[in-house]
C-alpha cells in the first residue's frame, strides 16, 4: 500500500512557475513508477508526466513538454513536478499516482496506476 499526498498548488500568473510535491508513505517507494495527471473542469483526466522506478527515465505529455520537469527523491519518498512558463490552459487539479506495473517501459494510462493522491489545485491567471 502507498498513500500519496500532494502539495504546492496555488494561484500563479501566466508565465510563472510552481513546484508540486507528492509525498509517499509506505514501503519500497523506489520500486514504484510515479506519474502526474491533471483534470481541468469539464474535461477528462490527462497524462502529464511519468518517471520510472528504475533509472529515473522520464516521459511527458505533448502539452507540457519543455516546460514541466518531473523528478524524484527516493530518500525522501517524494516526487516533484516543476512547472515553468505556466499558461492559463494549465489550470487544473493535479494528481500524483503510483504503480508497480512493469507492462510498458513508460506507464501513460490512468488505468495502469494503482494509487492516487487527493489532488492539488493549480490556477493560472492570464
mmCIF file of N, CA, C and O in Angstrom, residues 30-112:
data_model
loop_
_atom_site.group_PDB
_atom_site.id
_atom_site.type_symbol
_atom_site.label_atom_id
_atom_site.label_comp_id
_atom_site.label_asym_id
_atom_site.label_seq_id
_atom_site.Cartn_x
_atom_site.Cartn_y
_atom_site.Cartn_z
ATOM 1 N N UNK A 30 10.884 3.392 -3.952
ATOM 2 C CA UNK A 30 11.780 3.364 -5.113
ATOM 3 C C UNK A 30 11.370 2.315 -6.139
ATOM 4 O O UNK A 30 11.840 2.347 -7.279
ATOM 5 N N UNK A 31 10.499 1.393 -5.769
ATOM 6 C CA UNK A 31 10.065 0.362 -6.703
ATOM 7 C C UNK A 31 8.845 0.781 -7.521
ATOM 8 O O UNK A 31 8.410 0.040 -8.404
ATOM 9 N N UNK A 32 8.319 1.971 -7.253
ATOM 10 C CA UNK A 32 7.127 2.441 -7.944
ATOM 11 C C UNK A 32 7.477 3.425 -9.043
ATOM 12 O O UNK A 32 8.277 4.342 -8.843
ATOM 13 N N UNK A 33 6.851 3.228 -10.183
ATOM 14 C CA UNK A 33 6.820 4.271 -11.199
ATOM 15 C C UNK A 33 5.810 5.315 -10.742
ATOM 16 O O UNK A 33 4.719 4.967 -10.290
ATOM 17 N N UNK A 34 6.179 6.584 -10.855
ATOM 18 C CA UNK A 34 5.319 7.666 -10.408
ATOM 19 C C UNK A 34 4.844 8.497 -11.592
ATOM 20 O O UNK A 34 5.566 8.668 -12.576
ATOM 21 N N UNK A 35 3.641 9.015 -11.469
ATOM 22 C CA UNK A 35 3.094 9.825 -12.544
ATOM 23 C C UNK A 35 2.339 11.027 -12.018
ATOM 24 O O UNK A 35 1.918 11.053 -10.857
ATOM 25 N N UNK A 36 2.212 12.020 -12.868
ATOM 26 C CA UNK A 36 1.362 13.174 -12.611
ATOM 27 C C UNK A 36 0.299 13.229 -13.708
ATOM 28 O O UNK A 36 0.616 13.081 -14.896
ATOM 29 N N UNK A 37 -0.930 13.464 -13.282
ATOM 30 C CA UNK A 37 -2.048 13.666 -14.189
ATOM 31 C C UNK A 37 -2.733 14.965 -13.776
ATOM 32 O O UNK A 37 -2.507 15.482 -12.674
ATOM 33 N N UNK A 38 -3.584 15.462 -14.654
ATOM 34 C CA UNK A 38 -4.349 16.655 -14.301
ATOM 35 C C UNK A 38 -5.744 16.569 -14.898
ATOM 36 O O UNK A 38 -5.956 15.885 -15.902
ATOM 37 N N UNK A 39 -6.656 17.281 -14.259
ATOM 38 C CA UNK A 39 -8.035 17.309 -14.750
ATOM 39 C C UNK A 39 -8.573 18.724 -14.629
ATOM 40 O O UNK A 39 -8.674 19.276 -13.526
ATOM 41 N N UNK A 40 -8.883 19.292 -15.784
ATOM 42 C CA UNK A 40 -9.488 20.611 -15.844
ATOM 43 C C UNK A 40 -11.003 20.467 -15.760
ATOM 44 O O UNK A 40 -11.552 19.413 -16.084
ATOM 45 N N UNK A 41 -11.697 21.533 -15.347
ATOM 46 C CA UNK A 41 -13.160 21.463 -15.237
ATOM 47 C C UNK A 41 -13.801 21.053 -16.556
ATOM 48 O O UNK A 41 -13.488 21.606 -17.615
ATOM 49 N N UNK A 42 -14.668 20.068 -16.491
ATOM 50 C CA UNK A 42 -15.382 19.630 -17.679
ATOM 51 C C UNK A 42 -14.586 18.779 -18.635
ATOM 52 O O UNK A 42 -15.069 18.444 -19.725
ATOM 53 N N UNK A 43 -13.357 18.424 -18.249
ATOM 54 C CA UNK A 43 -12.503 17.628 -19.142
ATOM 55 C C UNK A 43 -12.096 16.328 -18.478
ATOM 56 O O UNK A 43 -12.168 16.188 -17.255
ATOM 57 N N UNK A 44 -11.642 15.401 -19.299
ATOM 58 C CA UNK A 44 -11.151 14.134 -18.769
ATOM 59 C C UNK A 44 -9.759 14.330 -18.148
ATOM 60 O O UNK A 44 -9.043 15.271 -18.482
ATOM 61 N N UNK A 45 -9.415 13.389 -17.280
ATOM 62 C CA UNK A 45 -8.086 13.427 -16.681
ATOM 63 C C UNK A 45 -7.037 13.194 -17.772
ATOM 64 O O UNK A 45 -7.185 12.309 -18.620
ATOM 65 N N UNK A 46 -5.959 13.962 -17.708
ATOM 66 C CA UNK A 46 -4.949 13.987 -18.764
ATOM 67 C C UNK A 46 -3.585 13.602 -18.192
ATOM 68 O O UNK A 46 -3.199 14.073 -17.109
ATOM 69 N N UNK A 47 -2.851 12.784 -18.922
ATOM 70 C CA UNK A 47 -1.498 12.429 -18.529
ATOM 71 C C UNK A 47 -0.583 13.649 -18.643
ATOM 72 O O UNK A 47 -0.625 14.380 -19.643
ATOM 73 N N UNK A 48 0.264 13.861 -17.645
ATOM 74 C CA UNK A 48 1.198 14.979 -17.655
ATOM 75 C C UNK A 48 2.649 14.488 -17.768
ATOM 76 O O UNK A 48 3.383 14.907 -18.660
ATOM 77 N N UNK A 49 3.052 13.611 -16.854
ATOM 78 C CA UNK A 49 4.451 13.173 -16.834
ATOM 79 C C UNK A 49 4.578 11.901 -16.011
ATOM 80 O O UNK A 49 3.745 11.623 -15.150
ATOM 81 N N UNK A 50 5.635 11.140 -16.304
ATOM 82 C CA UNK A 50 5.926 9.954 -15.527
ATOM 83 C C UNK A 50 7.435 9.803 -15.360
ATOM 84 O O UNK A 50 8.207 10.262 -16.200
ATOM 85 N N UNK A 51 7.823 9.158 -14.271
ATOM 86 C CA UNK A 51 9.230 8.863 -14.012
ATOM 87 C C UNK A 51 9.319 7.414 -13.562
ATOM 88 O O UNK A 51 8.604 6.976 -12.666
ATOM 89 N N UNK A 52 10.181 6.665 -14.252
ATOM 90 C CA UNK A 52 10.279 5.233 -13.996
ATOM 91 C C UNK A 52 10.885 4.922 -12.638
ATOM 92 O O UNK A 52 11.676 5.705 -12.091
ATOM 93 N N UNK A 53 10.525 3.719 -12.175
ATOM 94 C CA UNK A 53 11.050 3.251 -10.899
ATOM 95 C C UNK A 53 12.535 2.989 -10.989
ATOM 96 O O UNK A 53 13.271 3.192 -10.002
ATOM 97 N N UNK A 54 12.984 2.528 -12.171
ATOM 98 C CA UNK A 54 14.378 2.145 -12.334
ATOM 99 C C UNK A 54 15.066 3.111 -13.270
ATOM 100 O O UNK A 54 14.657 3.282 -14.406
ATOM 101 N N UNK A 55 16.089 3.750 -12.786
ATOM 102 C CA UNK A 55 16.876 4.622 -13.646
ATOM 103 C C UNK A 55 16.355 6.032 -13.770
ATOM 104 O O UNK A 55 17.072 6.922 -14.211
ATOM 105 N N UNK A 56 15.096 6.247 -13.406
ATOM 106 C CA UNK A 56 14.571 7.596 -13.415
ATOM 107 C C UNK A 56 14.287 8.187 -14.778
ATOM 108 O O UNK A 56 14.202 9.411 -14.919
ATOM 109 N N UNK A 57 14.115 7.360 -15.793
ATOM 110 C CA UNK A 57 13.762 7.906 -17.110
ATOM 111 C C UNK A 57 12.401 8.578 -17.035
ATOM 112 O O UNK A 57 11.517 8.149 -16.295
ATOM 113 N N UNK A 58 12.235 9.634 -17.827
ATOM 114 C CA UNK A 58 11.018 10.436 -17.776
ATOM 115 C C UNK A 58 10.339 10.522 -19.140
ATOM 116 O O UNK A 58 10.989 10.357 -20.196
ATOM 117 N N UNK A 59 9.058 10.803 -19.092
ATOM 118 C CA UNK A 59 8.263 10.974 -20.317
ATOM 119 C C UNK A 59 7.184 11.996 -20.023
ATOM 120 O O UNK A 59 6.623 12.004 -18.928
ATOM 121 N N UNK A 60 6.882 12.847 -21.020
ATOM 122 C CA UNK A 60 5.960 13.954 -20.819
ATOM 123 C C UNK A 60 4.847 13.972 -21.854
ATOM 124 O O UNK A 60 5.041 13.550 -23.005
ATOM 125 N N UNK A 61 3.711 14.512 -21.438
ATOM 126 C CA UNK A 61 2.655 14.766 -22.391
ATOM 127 C C UNK A 61 3.065 15.910 -23.314
ATOM 128 O O UNK A 61 3.841 16.792 -22.925
ATOM 129 N N UNK A 62 2.530 15.918 -24.511
ATOM 130 C CA UNK A 62 2.929 16.910 -25.506
ATOM 131 C C UNK A 62 2.656 18.341 -25.036
ATOM 132 O O UNK A 62 3.420 19.259 -25.353
ATOM 133 N N UNK A 63 1.582 18.528 -24.285
ATOM 134 C CA UNK A 63 1.197 19.883 -23.907
ATOM 135 C C UNK A 63 2.131 20.502 -22.859
ATOM 136 O O UNK A 63 2.092 21.717 -22.658
ATOM 137 N N UNK A 64 2.950 19.695 -22.201
ATOM 138 C CA UNK A 64 3.823 20.229 -21.153
ATOM 139 C C UNK A 64 5.304 20.023 -21.473
ATOM 140 O O UNK A 64 6.169 20.514 -20.733
ATOM 141 N N UNK A 65 5.591 19.329 -22.541
ATOM 142 C CA UNK A 65 6.983 19.025 -22.880
ATOM 143 C C UNK A 65 7.784 20.308 -23.039
ATOM 144 O O UNK A 65 7.362 21.244 -23.701
ATOM 145 N N UNK A 66 8.942 20.347 -22.400
ATOM 146 C CA UNK A 66 9.802 21.520 -22.470
ATOM 147 C C UNK A 66 9.516 22.571 -21.418
ATOM 148 O O UNK A 66 10.309 23.500 -21.229
ATOM 149 N N UNK A 67 8.386 22.431 -20.714
ATOM 150 C CA UNK A 67 8.023 23.399 -19.675
ATOM 151 C C UNK A 67 7.989 22.771 -18.284
ATOM 152 O O UNK A 67 8.293 23.445 -17.302
ATOM 153 N N UNK A 68 7.612 21.516 -18.205
ATOM 154 C CA UNK A 68 7.489 20.814 -16.926
ATOM 155 C C UNK A 68 8.618 19.804 -16.791
ATOM 156 O O UNK A 68 9.081 19.226 -17.775
ATOM 157 N N UNK A 69 9.024 19.577 -15.532
ATOM 158 C CA UNK A 69 10.046 18.579 -15.234
ATOM 159 C C UNK A 69 9.613 17.743 -14.044
ATOM 160 O O UNK A 69 9.264 18.294 -12.996
ATOM 161 N N UNK A 70 9.625 16.432 -14.228
ATOM 162 C CA UNK A 70 9.321 15.517 -13.129
ATOM 163 C C UNK A 70 10.634 14.981 -12.574
ATOM 164 O O UNK A 70 11.578 14.709 -13.318
ATOM 165 N N UNK A 71 10.687 14.858 -11.258
ATOM 166 C CA UNK A 71 11.885 14.332 -10.606
ATOM 167 C C UNK A 71 11.464 13.599 -9.340
ATOM 168 O O UNK A 71 10.362 13.803 -8.839
ATOM 169 N N UNK A 72 12.339 12.746 -8.842
ATOM 170 C CA UNK A 72 12.028 12.012 -7.619
ATOM 171 C C UNK A 72 13.234 12.002 -6.694
ATOM 172 O O UNK A 72 14.378 12.019 -7.149
ATOM 173 N N UNK A 73 12.942 11.959 -5.412
ATOM 174 C CA UNK A 73 13.975 11.822 -4.395
ATOM 175 C C UNK A 73 13.584 10.608 -3.564
ATOM 176 O O UNK A 73 12.717 10.693 -2.687
ATOM 177 N N UNK A 74 14.192 9.481 -3.854
ATOM 178 C CA UNK A 74 13.806 8.242 -3.179
ATOM 179 C C UNK A 74 14.137 8.267 -1.690
ATOM 180 O O UNK A 74 13.473 7.601 -0.897
ATOM 181 N N UNK A 75 15.152 9.030 -1.310
ATOM 182 C CA UNK A 75 15.494 9.133 0.106
ATOM 183 C C UNK A 75 14.400 9.847 0.892
ATOM 184 O O UNK A 75 14.229 9.613 2.096
ATOM 185 N N UNK A 76 13.668 10.720 0.211
ATOM 186 C CA UNK A 76 12.591 11.480 0.861
ATOM 187 C C UNK A 76 11.210 10.936 0.509
ATOM 188 O O UNK A 76 10.195 11.526 0.906
ATOM 189 N N UNK A 77 11.154 9.860 -0.269
ATOM 190 C CA UNK A 77 9.862 9.300 -0.702
ATOM 191 C C UNK A 77 8.977 10.367 -1.340
ATOM 192 O O UNK A 77 7.769 10.443 -1.068
ATOM 193 N N UNK A 78 9.565 11.166 -2.197
ATOM 194 C CA UNK A 78 8.849 12.300 -2.771
ATOM 195 C C UNK A 78 9.105 12.398 -4.267
ATOM 196 O O UNK A 78 10.226 12.170 -4.727
ATOM 197 N N UNK A 79 8.059 12.748 -4.987
ATOM 198 C CA UNK A 79 8.177 13.058 -6.405
ATOM 199 C C UNK A 79 7.729 14.501 -6.598
ATOM 200 O O UNK A 79 6.834 14.988 -5.903
ATOM 201 N N UNK A 80 8.383 15.179 -7.534
ATOM 202 C CA UNK A 80 8.144 16.601 -7.765
ATOM 203 C C UNK A 80 7.690 16.835 -9.198
ATOM 204 O O UNK A 80 8.011 16.063 -10.103
ATOM 205 N N UNK A 81 6.991 17.933 -9.388
ATOM 206 C CA UNK A 81 6.666 18.405 -10.728
ATOM 207 C C UNK A 81 6.973 19.902 -10.762
ATOM 208 O O UNK A 81 6.247 20.699 -10.162
ATOM 209 N N UNK A 82 8.068 20.239 -11.414
ATOM 210 C CA UNK A 82 8.432 21.642 -11.590
ATOM 211 C C UNK A 82 7.734 22.152 -12.839
ATOM 212 O O UNK A 82 7.917 21.590 -13.930
ATOM 213 N N UNK A 83 6.934 23.197 -12.671
ATOM 214 C CA UNK A 83 6.138 23.719 -13.775
ATOM 215 C C UNK A 83 6.586 25.150 -14.063
ATOM 216 O O UNK A 83 6.447 26.024 -13.204
ATOM 217 N N UNK A 84 7.130 25.351 -15.245
ATOM 218 C CA UNK A 84 7.597 26.674 -15.666
ATOM 219 C C UNK A 84 6.768 27.165 -16.854
ATOM 220 O O UNK A 84 6.083 26.386 -17.517
ATOM 221 N N UNK A 85 6.867 28.454 -17.116
ATOM 222 C CA UNK A 85 6.160 29.063 -18.247
ATOM 223 C C UNK A 85 4.688 28.656 -18.256
ATOM 224 O O UNK A 85 4.144 28.247 -19.286
ATOM 225 N N UNK A 86 4.063 28.783 -17.122
ATOM 226 C CA UNK A 86 2.685 28.322 -16.994
ATOM 227 C C UNK A 86 1.735 29.135 -17.853
ATOM 228 O O UNK A 86 1.923 30.352 -18.061
ATOM 229 N N UNK A 87 0.721 28.446 -18.351
ATOM 230 C CA UNK A 87 -0.291 29.038 -19.210
ATOM 231 C C UNK A 87 -1.661 28.872 -18.553
ATOM 232 O O UNK A 87 -1.852 27.941 -17.769
ATOM 233 N N UNK A 88 -2.613 29.716 -18.912
ATOM 234 C CA UNK A 88 -3.962 29.552 -18.346
ATOM 235 C C UNK A 88 -4.538 28.154 -18.602
ATOM 236 O O UNK A 88 -5.270 27.631 -17.752
ATOM 237 N N UNK A 89 -4.178 27.556 -19.710
ATOM 238 C CA UNK A 89 -4.685 26.207 -20.016
ATOM 239 C C UNK A 89 -4.064 25.119 -19.145
ATOM 240 O O UNK A 89 -4.467 23.960 -19.210
ATOM 241 N N UNK A 90 -3.090 25.475 -18.308
ATOM 242 C CA UNK A 90 -2.546 24.520 -17.341
ATOM 243 C C UNK A 90 -3.399 24.464 -16.077
ATOM 244 O O UNK A 90 -3.144 23.631 -15.192
ATOM 245 N N UNK A 91 -4.389 25.329 -15.991
ATOM 246 C CA UNK A 91 -5.279 25.325 -14.826
ATOM 247 C C UNK A 91 -6.000 23.992 -14.719
ATOM 248 O O UNK A 91 -6.647 23.543 -15.666
ATOM 249 N N UNK A 92 -5.869 23.350 -13.562
ATOM 250 C CA UNK A 92 -6.447 22.021 -13.359
ATOM 251 C C UNK A 92 -6.169 21.580 -11.932
ATOM 252 O O UNK A 92 -5.380 22.205 -11.209
ATOM 253 N N UNK A 93 -6.805 20.481 -11.555
ATOM 254 C CA UNK A 93 -6.405 19.758 -10.345
ATOM 255 C C UNK A 93 -5.342 18.755 -10.765
ATOM 256 O O UNK A 93 -5.555 17.981 -11.704
ATOM 257 N N UNK A 94 -4.225 18.781 -10.081
ATOM 258 C CA UNK A 94 -3.101 17.908 -10.403
ATOM 259 C C UNK A 94 -3.050 16.751 -9.411
ATOM 260 O O UNK A 94 -3.098 16.959 -8.199
ATOM 261 N N UNK A 95 -2.937 15.543 -9.969
ATOM 262 C CA UNK A 95 -2.921 14.334 -9.171
ATOM 263 C C UNK A 95 -1.601 13.597 -9.325
ATOM 264 O O UNK A 95 -1.080 13.463 -10.438
ATOM 265 N N UNK A 96 -1.123 13.090 -8.220
ATOM 266 C CA UNK A 96 0.033 12.217 -8.205
ATOM 267 C C UNK A 96 -0.467 10.775 -8.175
ATOM 268 O O UNK A 96 -1.497 10.485 -7.552
ATOM 269 N N UNK A 97 0.258 9.880 -8.845
ATOM 270 C CA UNK A 97 -0.158 8.485 -8.886
ATOM 271 C C UNK A 97 1.059 7.570 -8.860
ATOM 272 O O UNK A 97 2.160 7.986 -9.261
ATOM 273 N N UNK A 98 0.836 6.349 -8.412
ATOM 274 C CA UNK A 98 1.924 5.378 -8.306
ATOM 275 C C UNK A 98 1.481 4.031 -8.860
ATOM 276 O O UNK A 98 0.323 3.646 -8.729
ATOM 277 N N UNK A 99 2.432 3.332 -9.465
ATOM 278 C CA UNK A 99 2.156 1.996 -9.965
ATOM 279 C C UNK A 99 3.411 1.142 -9.876
ATOM 280 O O UNK A 99 4.527 1.659 -9.995
ATOM 281 N N UNK A 100 3.215 -0.148 -9.672
ATOM 282 C CA UNK A 100 4.338 -1.064 -9.798
ATOM 283 C C UNK A 100 4.173 -1.946 -11.037
ATOM 284 O O UNK A 100 4.803 -2.999 -11.145
ATOM 285 N N UNK A 101 3.364 -1.478 -11.966
ATOM 286 C CA UNK A 101 3.211 -2.185 -13.245
ATOM 287 C C UNK A 101 4.519 -2.151 -14.016
ATOM 288 O O UNK A 101 5.197 -1.140 -14.066
ATOM 289 N N UNK A 102 4.817 -3.274 -14.636
ATOM 290 C CA UNK A 102 6.033 -3.370 -15.465
ATOM 291 C C UNK A 102 5.661 -3.708 -16.905
ATOM 292 O O UNK A 102 6.515 -4.100 -17.696
ATOM 293 N N UNK A 103 4.373 -3.501 -17.263
ATOM 294 C CA UNK A 103 3.909 -3.908 -18.582
ATOM 295 C C UNK A 103 4.569 -3.125 -19.698
ATOM 296 O O UNK A 103 4.972 -3.672 -20.723
ATOM 297 N N UNK A 104 4.688 -1.809 -19.496
ATOM 298 C CA UNK A 104 5.250 -0.944 -20.520
ATOM 299 C C UNK A 104 6.465 -0.210 -19.963
ATOM 300 O O UNK A 104 6.596 -0.041 -18.750
ATOM 301 N N UNK A 105 7.330 0.218 -20.857
ATOM 302 C CA UNK A 105 8.501 0.963 -20.415
ATOM 303 C C UNK A 105 8.072 2.260 -19.742
ATOM 304 O O UNK A 105 8.575 2.621 -18.680
ATOM 305 N N UNK A 106 7.131 2.970 -20.381
ATOM 306 C CA UNK A 106 6.541 4.158 -19.766
ATOM 307 C C UNK A 106 5.057 3.876 -19.517
ATOM 308 O O UNK A 106 4.358 3.394 -20.415
ATOM 309 N N UNK A 107 4.587 4.190 -18.339
ATOM 310 C CA UNK A 107 3.194 3.960 -17.986
ATOM 311 C C UNK A 107 2.442 5.264 -18.135
ATOM 312 O O UNK A 107 2.628 6.189 -17.350
ATOM 313 N N UNK A 108 1.584 5.321 -19.156
ATOM 314 C CA UNK A 108 0.968 6.578 -19.537
ATOM 315 C C UNK A 108 -0.526 6.646 -19.259
ATOM 316 O O UNK A 108 -1.116 7.722 -19.293
ATOM 317 N N UNK A 109 -1.146 5.500 -19.026
ATOM 318 C CA UNK A 109 -2.591 5.482 -18.908
ATOM 319 C C UNK A 109 -3.037 5.499 -17.459
ATOM 320 O O UNK A 109 -2.466 4.842 -16.586
ATOM 321 N N UNK A 110 -4.107 6.230 -17.239
ATOM 322 C CA UNK A 110 -4.677 6.395 -15.900
ATOM 323 C C UNK A 110 -4.990 5.056 -15.261
ATOM 324 O O UNK A 110 -4.709 4.830 -14.079
ATOM 325 N N UNK A 111 -5.529 4.149 -16.038
ATOM 326 C CA UNK A 111 -5.983 2.863 -15.509
ATOM 327 C C UNK A 111 -4.835 1.976 -15.041
ATOM 328 O O UNK A 111 -5.057 1.004 -14.317
ATOM 329 N N UNK A 112 -3.626 2.288 -15.443
ATOM 330 C CA UNK A 112 -2.462 1.477 -15.053
ATOM 331 C C UNK A 112 -1.918 1.847 -13.687
ATOM 332 O O UNK A 112 -1.063 1.136 -13.155
#
